Amino acid sequence: MRSTGKLHLGNYVGALENWVRMQDQYDCFFFIADWHALTTDYADPSRLKENSVDVLLDWLAAGLDPAKCVMFIQSHVPAHAELHLLLSMITPLGWLERVPTYKEQKENIKGKDLDTYGFLGYPVLQSADILIYRANSVPVGEDQVAHVELTREIARRFNQFYPIKVESEELTPAQRAWCTARYGEVLLNTVYVVDPVFPEPQALLTPAARLPGTDGRKMSKSYGNAIMLTDPEPVVRQKLKTMVTDPARIRRSDKGNPDVCPVGDLHKIFSSKETMAKVYEGCRSAGIGCIECKSWAADALVQILNPMQERRKKYEDNPRLAWDILEAGSARAREVADATMDEVRESMGLDYAPAKDSRK
Ligand code: SF4
């Protein structure tokens, strides 16, 4: 997750909630992508550190647990940069220019010069981020599936160029018989197993729940329509009060439809079945007003946000605790990443590099 500062409900529903579940099922590595933030915000890195800490606090608030997963910060694991460099050598430019988000973001992000190598090459950095942990699965939303596909292509290309781990083992009698039948006399008594350095990771698609912001568009900090995980109860209630509703319900007596109302979308994600039933019945019959309906949605949000904010406070009051988690996670990530890099260098014939310690 890029270090863009405090997170909002859209980030929670679109990724974080799923991560919290995943930490019980997988061996997870989650990192704060501060280098990725630089690909678009290189001109002003002044808030990088503060934004990174805010992301971590929201992760901890949402329930990521350092005892169950590894949380770290990208720039504290320099091996990501080394692998990025090596992968950039083998990545054809055309592959990067075809990434759908490249053109899309260049058109949509205004006021920033994105004609940089860093911006074009950020999917290669992402590939390095994934491959360096030899990840089998990457939890992503629909818009990131193309990046995981690109990572697979880069891994495949790397594995073809630099096959590694040629292990030999004794031929079994069956293998010897097969080889003899096929090739005649067999002089060597070995079989070679070529083990690729990188597995090809799969995208684990996060089911995309539609989470609208207060103006009905997709929730986003840049639209100014977001409900933040740190918003206190009065702010949440105020934001809900101004939220747009079904445009057909102009007067209290007009009947509405929760399926075309952004508040209805919130209910579908956060409210209980009983509340949903009341919303459908009351909205369609004009039996309830939007103010009442919004207050029920606010109740559901507050119920989720309150425990998060309590957990966050513990770390806000003692930021050292949060930094300790990041440092321990970064040390663990370095161990795994360095082991991968040893194999990468060996496979590329670069294992004449100076001793490891000089690279830290
Ligand atoms: S009653 Fe609720 S679901 Fe229906 S239009 Fe109003 S806010 Fe939307």
mmCIF file of C-alpha atoms and ligand atoms in Angstrom:
data_model
loop_
_atom_site.group_PDB
_atom_site.id
_atom_site.type_symbol
_atom_site.label_atom_id
_atom_site.label_comp_id
_atom_site.label_asym_id
_atom_site.label_seq_id
_atom_site.Cartn_x
_atom_site.Cartn_y
_atom_site.Cartn_z
ATOM 1 C CA MET A 1 0.000 0.000 0.000
ATOM 2 C CA ARG A 2 1.431 3.364 -0.991
ATOM 3 C CA SER A 3 2.260 5.704 1.867
ATOM 4 C CA THR A 4 -0.453 8.214 1.158
ATOM 5 C CA GLY A 5 -1.329 9.018 4.785
ATOM 6 C CA LYS A 6 -4.471 8.217 6.723
ATOM 7 C CA LEU A 7 -6.737 5.599 5.173
ATOM 8 C CA HIS A 8 -10.446 5.813 4.464
ATOM 9 C CA LEU A 9 -13.303 3.334 4.495
ATOM 10 C CA GLY A 10 -12.737 2.582 0.795
ATOM 11 C CA ASN A 11 -9.194 1.416 1.572
ATOM 12 C CA TYR A 12 -10.582 -0.716 4.387
ATOM 13 C CA VAL A 13 -13.289 -2.392 2.337
ATOM 14 C CA GLY A 14 -11.155 -2.664 -0.817
ATOM 15 C CA ALA A 15 -8.066 -4.182 0.781
ATOM 16 C CA LEU A 16 -7.426 -3.959 4.479
ATOM 17 C CA GLU A 17 -10.422 -5.937 5.686
ATOM 18 C CA ASN A 18 -9.322 -8.773 3.402
ATOM 19 C CA TRP A 19 -5.720 -8.570 4.629
ATOM 20 C CA VAL A 20 -6.881 -8.955 8.216
ATOM 21 C CA ARG A 21 -8.600 -12.210 7.230
ATOM 22 C CA MET A 22 -5.613 -13.353 5.169
ATOM 23 C CA GLN A 23 -3.125 -13.075 8.005
ATOM 24 C CA ASP A 24 -4.788 -16.129 9.581
ATOM 25 C CA GLN A 25 -4.622 -18.159 6.369
ATOM 26 C CA TYR A 26 -1.323 -17.236 4.681
ATOM 27 C CA ASP A 27 2.251 -16.346 5.433
ATOM 28 C CA CYS A 28 1.732 -12.648 4.678
ATOM 29 C CA PHE A 29 4.119 -9.792 3.944
ATOM 30 C CA PHE A 30 2.513 -6.343 3.898
ATOM 31 C CA PHE A 31 4.586 -3.287 3.191
ATOM 32 C CA ILE A 32 4.290 0.462 3.087
ATOM 33 C CA ALA A 33 5.396 1.441 -0.389
ATOM 34 C CA ASP A 34 7.204 4.710 0.264
ATOM 35 C CA TRP A 35 9.311 4.404 -2.908
ATOM 36 C CA HIS A 36 6.138 3.896 -4.916
ATOM 37 C CA ALA A 37 4.734 7.103 -3.451
ATOM 38 C CA LEU A 38 7.747 8.864 -4.970
ATOM 39 C CA THR A 39 6.819 7.752 -8.493
ATOM 40 C CA THR A 40 4.119 10.429 -8.518
ATOM 41 C CA ASP A 41 5.103 12.643 -5.558
ATOM 42 C CA TYR A 42 8.835 12.932 -6.161
ATOM 43 C CA ALA A 43 8.698 16.728 -6.161
ATOM 44 C CA ASP A 44 7.629 16.934 -2.523
ATOM 45 C CA PRO A 45 8.709 14.060 -0.293
ATOM 46 C CA SER A 46 8.316 16.130 2.896
ATOM 47 C CA ARG A 47 5.367 14.109 4.235
ATOM 48 C CA LEU A 48 6.615 10.633 3.327
ATOM 49 C CA LYS A 49 7.617 9.642 6.851
ATOM 50 C CA GLU A 50 4.477 10.993 8.503
ATOM 51 C CA ASN A 51 2.280 9.409 5.817
ATOM 52 C CA SER A 52 4.018 6.064 6.231
ATOM 53 C CA VAL A 53 3.412 6.070 9.984
ATOM 54 C CA ASP A 54 -0.232 6.991 9.441
ATOM 55 C CA VAL A 55 -0.683 3.998 7.144
ATOM 56 C CA LEU A 56 0.898 1.702 9.709
ATOM 57 C CA LEU A 57 -1.305 3.048 12.517
ATOM 58 C CA ASP A 58 -4.402 2.429 10.407
ATOM 59 C CA TRP A 59 -3.240 -1.112 9.632
ATOM 60 C CA LEU A 60 -2.788 -1.824 13.328
ATOM 61 C CA ALA A 61 -6.113 -0.148 14.062
ATOM 62 C CA ALA A 62 -7.858 -2.346 11.492
ATOM 63 C CA GLY A 63 -6.474 -5.475 13.130
ATOM 64 C CA LEU A 64 -3.245 -6.441 11.366
ATOM 65 C CA ASP A 65 -1.236 -8.192 14.014
ATOM 66 C CA PRO A 66 2.588 -8.263 14.018
ATOM 67 C CA ALA A 67 2.406 -11.733 15.594
ATOM 68 C CA LYS A 68 0.562 -13.032 12.532
ATOM 69 C CA CYS A 69 2.104 -11.171 9.585
ATOM 70 C CA VAL A 70 5.200 -9.233 8.585
ATOM 71 C CA MET A 71 4.707 -5.472 8.267
ATOM 72 C CA PHE A 72 7.539 -3.394 6.951
ATOM 73 C CA ILE A 73 8.531 -0.328 5.012
ATOM 74 C CA GLN A 74 9.837 -0.739 1.468
ATOM 75 C CA SER A 75 12.812 1.606 1.703
ATOM 76 C CA HIS A 76 14.133 -0.323 4.724
ATOM 77 C CA VAL A 77 14.674 -3.344 2.497
ATOM 78 C CA PRO A 78 17.219 -2.099 -0.082
ATOM 79 C CA ALA A 79 17.144 -5.449 -1.917
ATOM 80 C CA HIS A 80 13.864 -4.315 -3.547
ATOM 81 C CA ALA A 81 15.856 -1.638 -5.380
ATOM 82 C CA GLU A 82 18.568 -4.057 -6.467
ATOM 83 C CA LEU A 83 16.050 -6.539 -7.851
ATOM 84 C CA HIS A 84 14.152 -3.699 -9.538
ATOM 85 C CA LEU A 85 17.342 -2.695 -11.309
ATOM 86 C CA LEU A 86 18.101 -6.229 -12.466
ATOM 87 C CA LEU A 87 14.529 -6.854 -13.649
ATOM 88 C CA SER A 88 14.518 -3.538 -15.507
ATOM 89 C CA MET A 89 17.355 -4.900 -17.667
ATOM 90 C CA ILE A 90 15.140 -7.639 -19.078
ATOM 91 C CA THR A 91 11.763 -5.872 -19.235
ATOM 92 C CA PRO A 92 10.838 -4.730 -22.761
ATOM 93 C CA LEU A 93 9.628 -1.126 -22.911
ATOM 94 C CA GLY A 94 6.518 -2.182 -24.840
ATOM 95 C CA TRP A 95 5.337 -4.259 -21.885
ATOM 96 C CA LEU A 96 5.378 -1.174 -19.670
ATOM 97 C CA GLU A 97 3.764 1.142 -22.180
ATOM 98 C CA ARG A 98 0.890 -1.334 -22.524
ATOM 99 C CA VAL A 99 0.083 -1.451 -18.783
ATOM 100 C CA PRO A 100 -3.509 -0.088 -18.676
ATOM 101 C CA THR A 101 -3.002 2.040 -15.546
ATOM 102 C CA TYR A 102 0.009 3.790 -17.107
ATOM 103 C CA LYS A 103 -1.957 5.704 -19.734
ATOM 104 C CA GLU A 104 -4.985 6.071 -17.497
ATOM 105 C CA GLN A 105 -3.050 7.653 -14.637
ATOM 106 C CA LYS A 106 -1.022 9.868 -16.948
ATOM 107 C CA GLU A 107 -4.277 11.275 -18.253
ATOM 108 C CA ASN A 108 -6.014 11.551 -14.888
ATOM 109 C CA ILE A 109 -3.321 12.796 -12.533
ATOM 110 C CA LYS A 110 -3.152 16.513 -13.218
ATOM 111 C CA GLY A 111 -0.516 19.014 -12.205
ATOM 112 C CA LYS A 112 2.366 16.511 -12.057
ATOM 113 C CA ASP A 113 4.958 15.749 -14.681
ATOM 114 C CA LEU A 114 4.799 11.968 -15.020
ATOM 115 C CA ASP A 115 7.147 11.719 -17.988
ATOM 116 C CA THR A 116 9.733 10.062 -15.784
ATOM 117 C CA TYR A 117 11.438 6.699 -15.871
ATOM 118 C CA GLY A 118 10.261 6.069 -12.289
ATOM 119 C CA PHE A 119 6.622 6.369 -13.283
ATOM 120 C CA LEU A 120 6.918 4.219 -16.395
ATOM 121 C CA GLY A 121 8.950 1.656 -14.490
ATOM 122 C CA TYR A 122 6.860 1.400 -11.338
ATOM 123 C CA PRO A 123 5.270 -1.911 -12.416
ATOM 124 C CA VAL A 124 8.808 -3.327 -12.552
ATOM 125 C CA LEU A 125 9.358 -2.153 -8.983
ATOM 126 C CA GLN A 126 6.062 -3.819 -8.086
ATOM 127 C CA SER A 127 7.271 -7.016 -9.722
ATOM 128 C CA ALA A 128 10.436 -6.846 -7.650
ATOM 129 C CA ASP A 129 8.321 -6.256 -4.516
ATOM 130 C CA ILE A 130 6.384 -9.436 -5.226
ATOM 131 C CA LEU A 131 9.105 -11.695 -6.603
ATOM 132 C CA ILE A 132 11.640 -10.927 -3.912
ATOM 133 C CA TYR A 133 9.424 -12.806 -1.419
ATOM 134 C CA ARG A 134 8.734 -15.491 -4.029
ATOM 135 C CA ALA A 135 5.078 -14.879 -3.405
ATOM 136 C CA ASN A 136 2.563 -17.392 -4.694
ATOM 137 C CA SER A 137 -0.413 -15.075 -4.334
ATOM 138 C CA VAL A 138 -0.956 -11.333 -4.385
ATOM 139 C CA PRO A 139 -4.203 -9.867 -3.038
ATOM 140 C CA VAL A 140 -5.317 -7.222 -5.536
ATOM 141 C CA GLY A 141 -8.345 -5.413 -6.825
ATOM 142 C CA GLU A 142 -9.473 -5.743 -10.431
ATOM 143 C CA ASP A 143 -7.407 -2.737 -11.562
ATOM 144 C CA GLN A 144 -4.170 -4.349 -10.404
ATOM 145 C CA VAL A 145 -4.620 -7.745 -12.057
ATOM 146 C CA ALA A 146 -2.663 -6.567 -15.128
ATOM 147 C CA HIS A 147 0.299 -5.785 -12.862
ATOM 148 C CA VAL A 148 0.364 -9.299 -11.456
ATOM 149 C CA GLU A 149 0.166 -10.636 -15.022
ATOM 150 C CA LEU A 150 3.158 -8.466 -15.943
ATOM 151 C CA THR A 151 4.998 -9.809 -12.889
ATOM 152 C CA ARG A 152 4.388 -13.350 -14.138
ATOM 153 C CA GLU A 153 5.769 -12.434 -17.564
ATOM 154 C CA ILE A 154 8.857 -10.851 -16.035
ATOM 155 C CA ALA A 155 9.385 -13.895 -13.786
ATOM 156 C CA ARG A 156 9.050 -16.205 -16.782
ATOM 157 C CA ARG A 157 11.540 -14.174 -18.802
ATOM 158 C CA PHE A 158 13.991 -14.096 -15.911
ATOM 159 C CA ASN A 159 13.674 -17.833 -15.359
ATOM 160 C CA GLN A 160 14.337 -18.459 -19.054
ATOM 161 C CA PHE A 161 17.411 -16.266 -19.167
ATOM 162 C CA TYR A 162 18.857 -17.361 -15.871
ATOM 163 C CA PRO A 163 17.926 -20.927 -14.961
ATOM 164 C CA ILE A 164 19.446 -21.789 -11.681
ATOM 165 C CA LYS A 165 19.970 -24.603 -9.289
ATOM 166 C CA VAL A 166 21.051 -27.268 -11.675
ATOM 167 C CA GLU A 167 20.870 -30.157 -9.289
ATOM 168 C CA SER A 168 21.953 -33.578 -10.231
ATOM 169 C CA GLU A 169 20.731 -36.822 -8.900
ATOM 170 C CA GLU A 170 21.253 -40.465 -9.681
ATOM 171 C CA LEU A 171 19.269 -41.895 -12.572
ATOM 172 C CA THR A 172 16.721 -44.400 -11.412
ATOM 173 C CA PRO A 173 16.618 -47.738 -13.290
ATOM 174 C CA ALA A 174 13.391 -46.615 -15.014
ATOM 175 C CA GLN A 175 14.992 -43.324 -16.138
ATOM 176 C CA ARG A 176 18.069 -45.183 -17.380
ATOM 177 C CA ALA A 177 15.885 -47.563 -19.374
ATOM 178 C CA TRP A 178 13.906 -44.672 -20.855
ATOM 179 C CA CYS A 179 17.076 -42.756 -21.804
ATOM 180 C CA THR A 180 18.705 -45.819 -23.283
ATOM 181 C CA ALA A 181 15.650 -46.549 -25.392
ATOM 182 C CA ARG A 182 15.558 -42.977 -26.623
ATOM 183 C CA TYR A 183 19.233 -42.033 -26.943
ATOM 184 C CA GLY A 184 21.078 -45.341 -27.136
ATOM 185 C CA GLU A 185 24.008 -45.791 -24.804
ATOM 186 C CA VAL A 186 23.833 -43.513 -21.733
ATOM 187 C CA LEU A 187 27.242 -42.471 -20.461
ATOM 188 C CA LEU A 188 26.297 -40.116 -17.637
ATOM 189 C CA ASN A 189 24.453 -41.413 -14.651
ATOM 190 C CA THR A 190 22.818 -38.114 -13.717
ATOM 191 C CA VAL A 191 19.602 -36.252 -14.388
ATOM 192 C CA TYR A 192 19.480 -32.470 -14.191
ATOM 193 C CA VAL A 193 16.677 -30.616 -12.493
ATOM 194 C CA VAL A 194 16.359 -26.961 -13.426
ATOM 195 C CA ASP A 195 14.659 -25.049 -10.671
ATOM 196 C CA PRO A 196 13.385 -21.575 -11.596
ATOM 197 C CA VAL A 197 14.407 -18.789 -9.214
ATOM 198 C CA PHE A 198 10.944 -17.251 -9.155
ATOM 199 C CA PRO A 199 7.515 -18.841 -8.898
ATOM 200 C CA GLU A 200 4.843 -17.217 -11.058
ATOM 201 C CA PRO A 201 2.488 -15.470 -8.645
ATOM 202 C CA GLN A 202 -1.288 -15.558 -8.969
ATOM 203 C CA ALA A 203 -3.661 -12.662 -8.362
ATOM 204 C CA LEU A 204 -5.983 -13.259 -5.424
ATOM 205 C CA LEU A 205 -8.862 -11.094 -6.434
ATOM 206 C CA THR A 206 -10.418 -9.081 -3.612
ATOM 207 C CA PRO A 207 -14.183 -9.011 -4.209
ATOM 208 C CA ALA A 208 -14.859 -5.396 -5.092
ATOM 209 C CA ALA A 209 -17.621 -3.947 -2.996
ATOM 210 C CA ARG A 210 -18.848 -0.656 -4.415
ATOM 211 C CA LEU A 211 -18.101 1.925 -1.763
ATOM 212 C CA PRO A 212 -19.300 5.366 -2.707
ATOM 213 C CA GLY A 213 -18.056 8.566 -1.110
ATOM 214 C CA THR A 214 -20.394 11.220 0.265
ATOM 215 C CA ASP A 215 -20.927 12.690 -3.222
ATOM 216 C CA GLY A 216 -21.819 9.301 -4.728
ATOM 217 C CA ARG A 217 -18.566 8.946 -6.719
ATOM 218 C CA LYS A 218 -15.984 6.313 -5.800
ATOM 219 C CA MET A 219 -14.565 7.114 -2.361
ATOM 220 C CA SER A 220 -11.231 8.852 -2.757
ATOM 221 C CA LYS A 221 -9.232 11.349 -0.727
ATOM 222 C CA SER A 222 -8.589 13.384 -3.848
ATOM 223 C CA TYR A 223 -12.331 13.860 -4.427
ATOM 224 C CA GLY A 224 -12.791 15.143 -0.856
ATOM 225 C CA ASN A 225 -15.655 12.660 -0.359
ATOM 226 C CA ALA A 226 -13.993 10.165 1.977
ATOM 227 C CA ILE A 227 -14.925 8.935 5.429
ATOM 228 C CA MET A 228 -11.613 8.379 7.186
ATOM 229 C CA LEU A 229 -10.923 5.506 9.571
ATOM 230 C CA THR A 230 -9.890 8.189 12.088
ATOM 231 C CA ASP A 231 -13.010 10.340 11.759
ATOM 232 C CA PRO A 232 -14.616 10.758 15.201
ATOM 233 C CA GLU A 233 -18.312 9.921 15.596
ATOM 234 C CA PRO A 234 -19.651 13.505 15.200
ATOM 235 C CA VAL A 235 -17.659 13.910 11.964
ATOM 236 C CA VAL A 236 -18.957 10.598 10.595
ATOM 237 C CA ARG A 237 -22.540 11.605 11.398
ATOM 238 C CA GLN A 238 -22.059 15.040 9.840
ATOM 239 C CA LYS A 239 -20.558 13.570 6.659
ATOM 240 C CA LEU A 240 -23.443 11.116 6.377
ATOM 241 C CA LYS A 241 -25.944 13.955 6.757
ATOM 242 C CA THR A 242 -24.565 15.626 3.640
ATOM 243 C CA MET A 243 -24.344 12.395 1.635
ATOM 244 C CA VAL A 244 -26.249 12.312 -1.643
ATOM 245 C CA THR A 245 -29.253 9.966 -1.896
ATOM 246 C CA ASP A 246 -31.564 8.526 -4.549
ATOM 247 C CA PRO A 247 -32.270 11.607 -6.716
ATOM 248 C CA ALA A 248 -35.893 10.452 -7.086
ATOM 249 C CA ARG A 249 -36.516 11.161 -3.393
ATOM 250 C CA ILE A 250 -36.848 14.919 -3.426
ATOM 251 C CA ARG A 251 -39.610 15.138 -0.816
ATOM 252 C CA ARG A 252 -40.120 13.001 2.273
ATOM 253 C CA SER A 253 -43.264 11.545 0.658
ATOM 254 C CA ASP A 254 -41.374 10.412 -2.500
ATOM 255 C CA LYS A 255 -40.630 6.725 -2.710
ATOM 256 C CA GLY A 256 -37.010 5.754 -3.239
ATOM 257 C CA ASN A 257 -34.808 2.821 -4.118
ATOM 258 C CA PRO A 258 -31.818 1.811 -1.952
ATOM 259 C CA ASP A 259 -30.281 0.081 -5.000
ATOM 260 C CA VAL A 260 -29.631 3.436 -6.671
ATOM 261 C CA CYS A 261 -28.731 5.310 -3.494
ATOM 262 C CA PRO A 262 -25.135 5.666 -2.210
ATOM 263 C CA VAL A 263 -26.432 5.441 1.382
ATOM 264 C CA GLY A 264 -28.075 2.156 0.378
ATOM 265 C CA ASP A 265 -24.651 0.946 -0.815
ATOM 266 C CA LEU A 266 -23.189 1.756 2.599
ATOM 267 C CA HIS A 267 -25.978 -0.184 4.294
ATOM 268 C CA LYS A 268 -25.317 -3.206 2.081
ATOM 269 C CA ILE A 269 -21.726 -3.344 3.237
ATOM 270 C CA PHE A 270 -21.982 -2.373 6.878
ATOM 271 C CA SER A 271 -25.534 -2.872 8.191
ATOM 272 C CA SER A 272 -27.189 -5.977 9.594
ATOM 273 C CA LYS A 273 -29.830 -7.933 7.677
ATOM 274 C CA GLU A 274 -32.519 -6.557 9.997
ATOM 275 C CA THR A 275 -31.510 -2.957 9.295
ATOM 276 C CA MET A 276 -31.327 -3.701 5.564
ATOM 277 C CA ALA A 277 -34.872 -5.047 5.643
ATOM 278 C CA LYS A 278 -36.067 -1.858 7.386
ATOM 279 C CA VAL A 279 -34.210 0.283 4.825
ATOM 280 C CA TYR A 280 -35.710 -1.500 1.796
ATOM 281 C CA GLU A 281 -39.204 -1.507 3.223
ATOM 282 C CA GLY A 282 -39.080 2.085 4.562
ATOM 283 C CA CYS A 283 -37.408 3.619 1.510
ATOM 284 C CA ARG A 284 -39.610 1.965 -1.089
ATOM 285 C CA SER A 285 -42.784 2.878 0.784
ATOM 286 C CA ALA A 286 -41.597 6.342 1.871
ATOM 287 C CA GLY A 287 -42.172 5.062 5.410
ATOM 288 C CA ILE A 288 -38.820 6.455 6.582
ATOM 289 C CA GLY A 289 -37.020 9.680 5.799
ATOM 290 C CA CYS A 290 -33.466 9.861 4.504
ATOM 291 C CA ILE A 291 -32.268 11.504 7.717
ATOM 292 C CA GLU A 292 -33.384 8.511 9.758
ATOM 293 C CA CYS A 293 -31.937 6.086 7.213
ATOM 294 C CA LYS A 294 -28.596 7.912 7.253
ATOM 295 C CA SER A 295 -28.473 7.814 11.035
ATOM 296 C CA TRP A 296 -28.769 3.996 10.876
ATOM 297 C CA ALA A 297 -25.885 3.906 8.382
ATOM 298 C CA ALA A 298 -23.857 6.144 10.695
ATOM 299 C CA ASP A 299 -24.614 3.767 13.617
ATOM 300 C CA ALA A 300 -23.183 0.863 11.613
ATOM 301 C CA LEU A 301 -20.051 2.797 10.662
ATOM 302 C CA VAL A 302 -19.421 4.036 14.178
ATOM 303 C CA GLN A 303 -19.698 0.488 15.459
ATOM 304 C CA ILE A 304 -16.858 -0.540 13.145
ATOM 305 C CA LEU A 305 -14.737 2.570 13.551
ATOM 306 C CA ASN A 306 -14.854 2.926 17.343
ATOM 307 C CA PRO A 307 -12.831 -0.212 18.183
ATOM 308 C CA MET A 308 -10.360 0.690 15.416
ATOM 309 C CA GLN A 309 -9.864 4.136 16.845
ATOM 310 C CA GLU A 310 -9.320 2.719 20.328
ATOM 311 C CA ARG A 311 -6.621 0.387 18.984
ATOM 312 C CA ARG A 312 -5.037 3.237 17.027
ATOM 313 C CA LYS A 313 -4.864 5.427 20.132
ATOM 314 C CA LYS A 314 -2.589 2.965 21.893
ATOM 315 C CA TYR A 315 0.015 3.479 19.158
ATOM 316 C CA GLU A 316 -0.602 7.197 18.759
ATOM 317 C CA ASP A 317 0.161 7.622 22.446
ATOM 318 C CA ASN A 318 3.317 5.584 22.099
ATOM 319 C CA PRO A 319 4.711 5.902 18.541
ATOM 320 C CA ARG A 320 7.821 3.952 19.562
ATOM 321 C CA LEU A 321 5.652 0.823 19.710
ATOM 322 C CA ALA A 322 4.651 1.315 16.085
ATOM 323 C CA TRP A 323 8.235 1.967 14.955
ATOM 324 C CA ASP A 324 9.400 -1.161 16.788
ATOM 325 C CA ILE A 325 6.856 -3.189 14.815
ATOM 326 C CA LEU A 326 8.067 -1.662 11.543
ATOM 327 C CA GLU A 327 11.704 -2.232 12.403
ATOM 328 C CA ALA A 328 11.187 -5.848 13.442
ATOM 329 C CA GLY A 329 9.114 -6.461 10.314
ATOM 330 C CA SER A 330 11.723 -4.802 8.096
ATOM 331 C CA ALA A 331 14.486 -6.953 9.634
ATOM 332 C CA ARG A 332 12.465 -10.112 8.936
ATOM 333 C CA ALA A 333 11.726 -8.939 5.382
ATOM 334 C CA ARG A 334 15.439 -8.236 4.789
ATOM 335 C CA GLU A 335 16.314 -11.792 5.790
ATOM 336 C CA VAL A 336 13.939 -13.271 3.236
ATOM 337 C CA ALA A 337 14.772 -10.729 0.523
ATOM 338 C CA ASP A 338 18.532 -11.152 0.979
ATOM 339 C CA ALA A 339 18.223 -14.928 0.657
ATOM 340 C CA THR A 340 16.369 -14.474 -2.645
ATOM 341 C CA MET A 341 18.979 -11.998 -3.867
ATOM 342 C CA ASP A 342 21.756 -14.493 -3.154
ATOM 343 C CA GLU A 343 20.070 -16.873 -5.588
ATOM 344 C CA VAL A 344 19.344 -14.135 -8.100
ATOM 345 C CA ARG A 345 22.998 -13.067 -8.162
ATOM 346 C CA GLU A 346 24.142 -16.654 -8.402
ATOM 347 C CA SER A 347 21.800 -17.356 -11.297
ATOM 348 C CA MET A 348 23.018 -14.261 -13.149
ATOM 349 C CA GLY A 349 26.657 -14.931 -12.417
ATOM 350 C CA LEU A 350 26.851 -11.858 -10.217
ATOM 351 C CA ASP A 351 27.863 -13.685 -7.077
ATOM 352 C CA TYR A 352 31.289 -12.073 -7.140
ATOM 353 C CA ALA A 353 29.724 -9.004 -5.459
ATOM 354 C CA PRO A 354 31.230 -7.755 -2.178
ATOM 355 C CA ALA A 355 30.265 -9.432 1.085
ATOM 356 C CA LYS A 356 26.636 -8.982 2.128
ATOM 357 C CA ASP A 357 27.357 -6.654 5.022
ATOM 358 C CA SER A 358 28.625 -3.932 2.738
ATOM 359 C CA ARG A 359 25.273 -3.798 0.993
ATOM 360 C CA LYS A 360 23.280 -3.101 4.154
HETATM 361 S S1 SF4 B 1 -34.249 6.314 2.573
HETATM 362 FE FE1 SF4 B 1 -32.110 5.692 2.669
HETATM 363 S S2 SF4 B 1 -31.816 4.366 0.897
HETATM 364 FE FE2 SF4 B 1 -33.712 5.498 0.554
HETATM 365 S S3 SF4 B 1 -33.070 7.294 -0.631
HETATM 366 FE FE3 SF4 B 1 -33.080 7.897 1.518
HETATM 367 S S4 SF4 B 1 -31.005 7.552 2.199
HETATM 368 FE FE4 SF4 B 1 -31.272 6.433 0.282
#
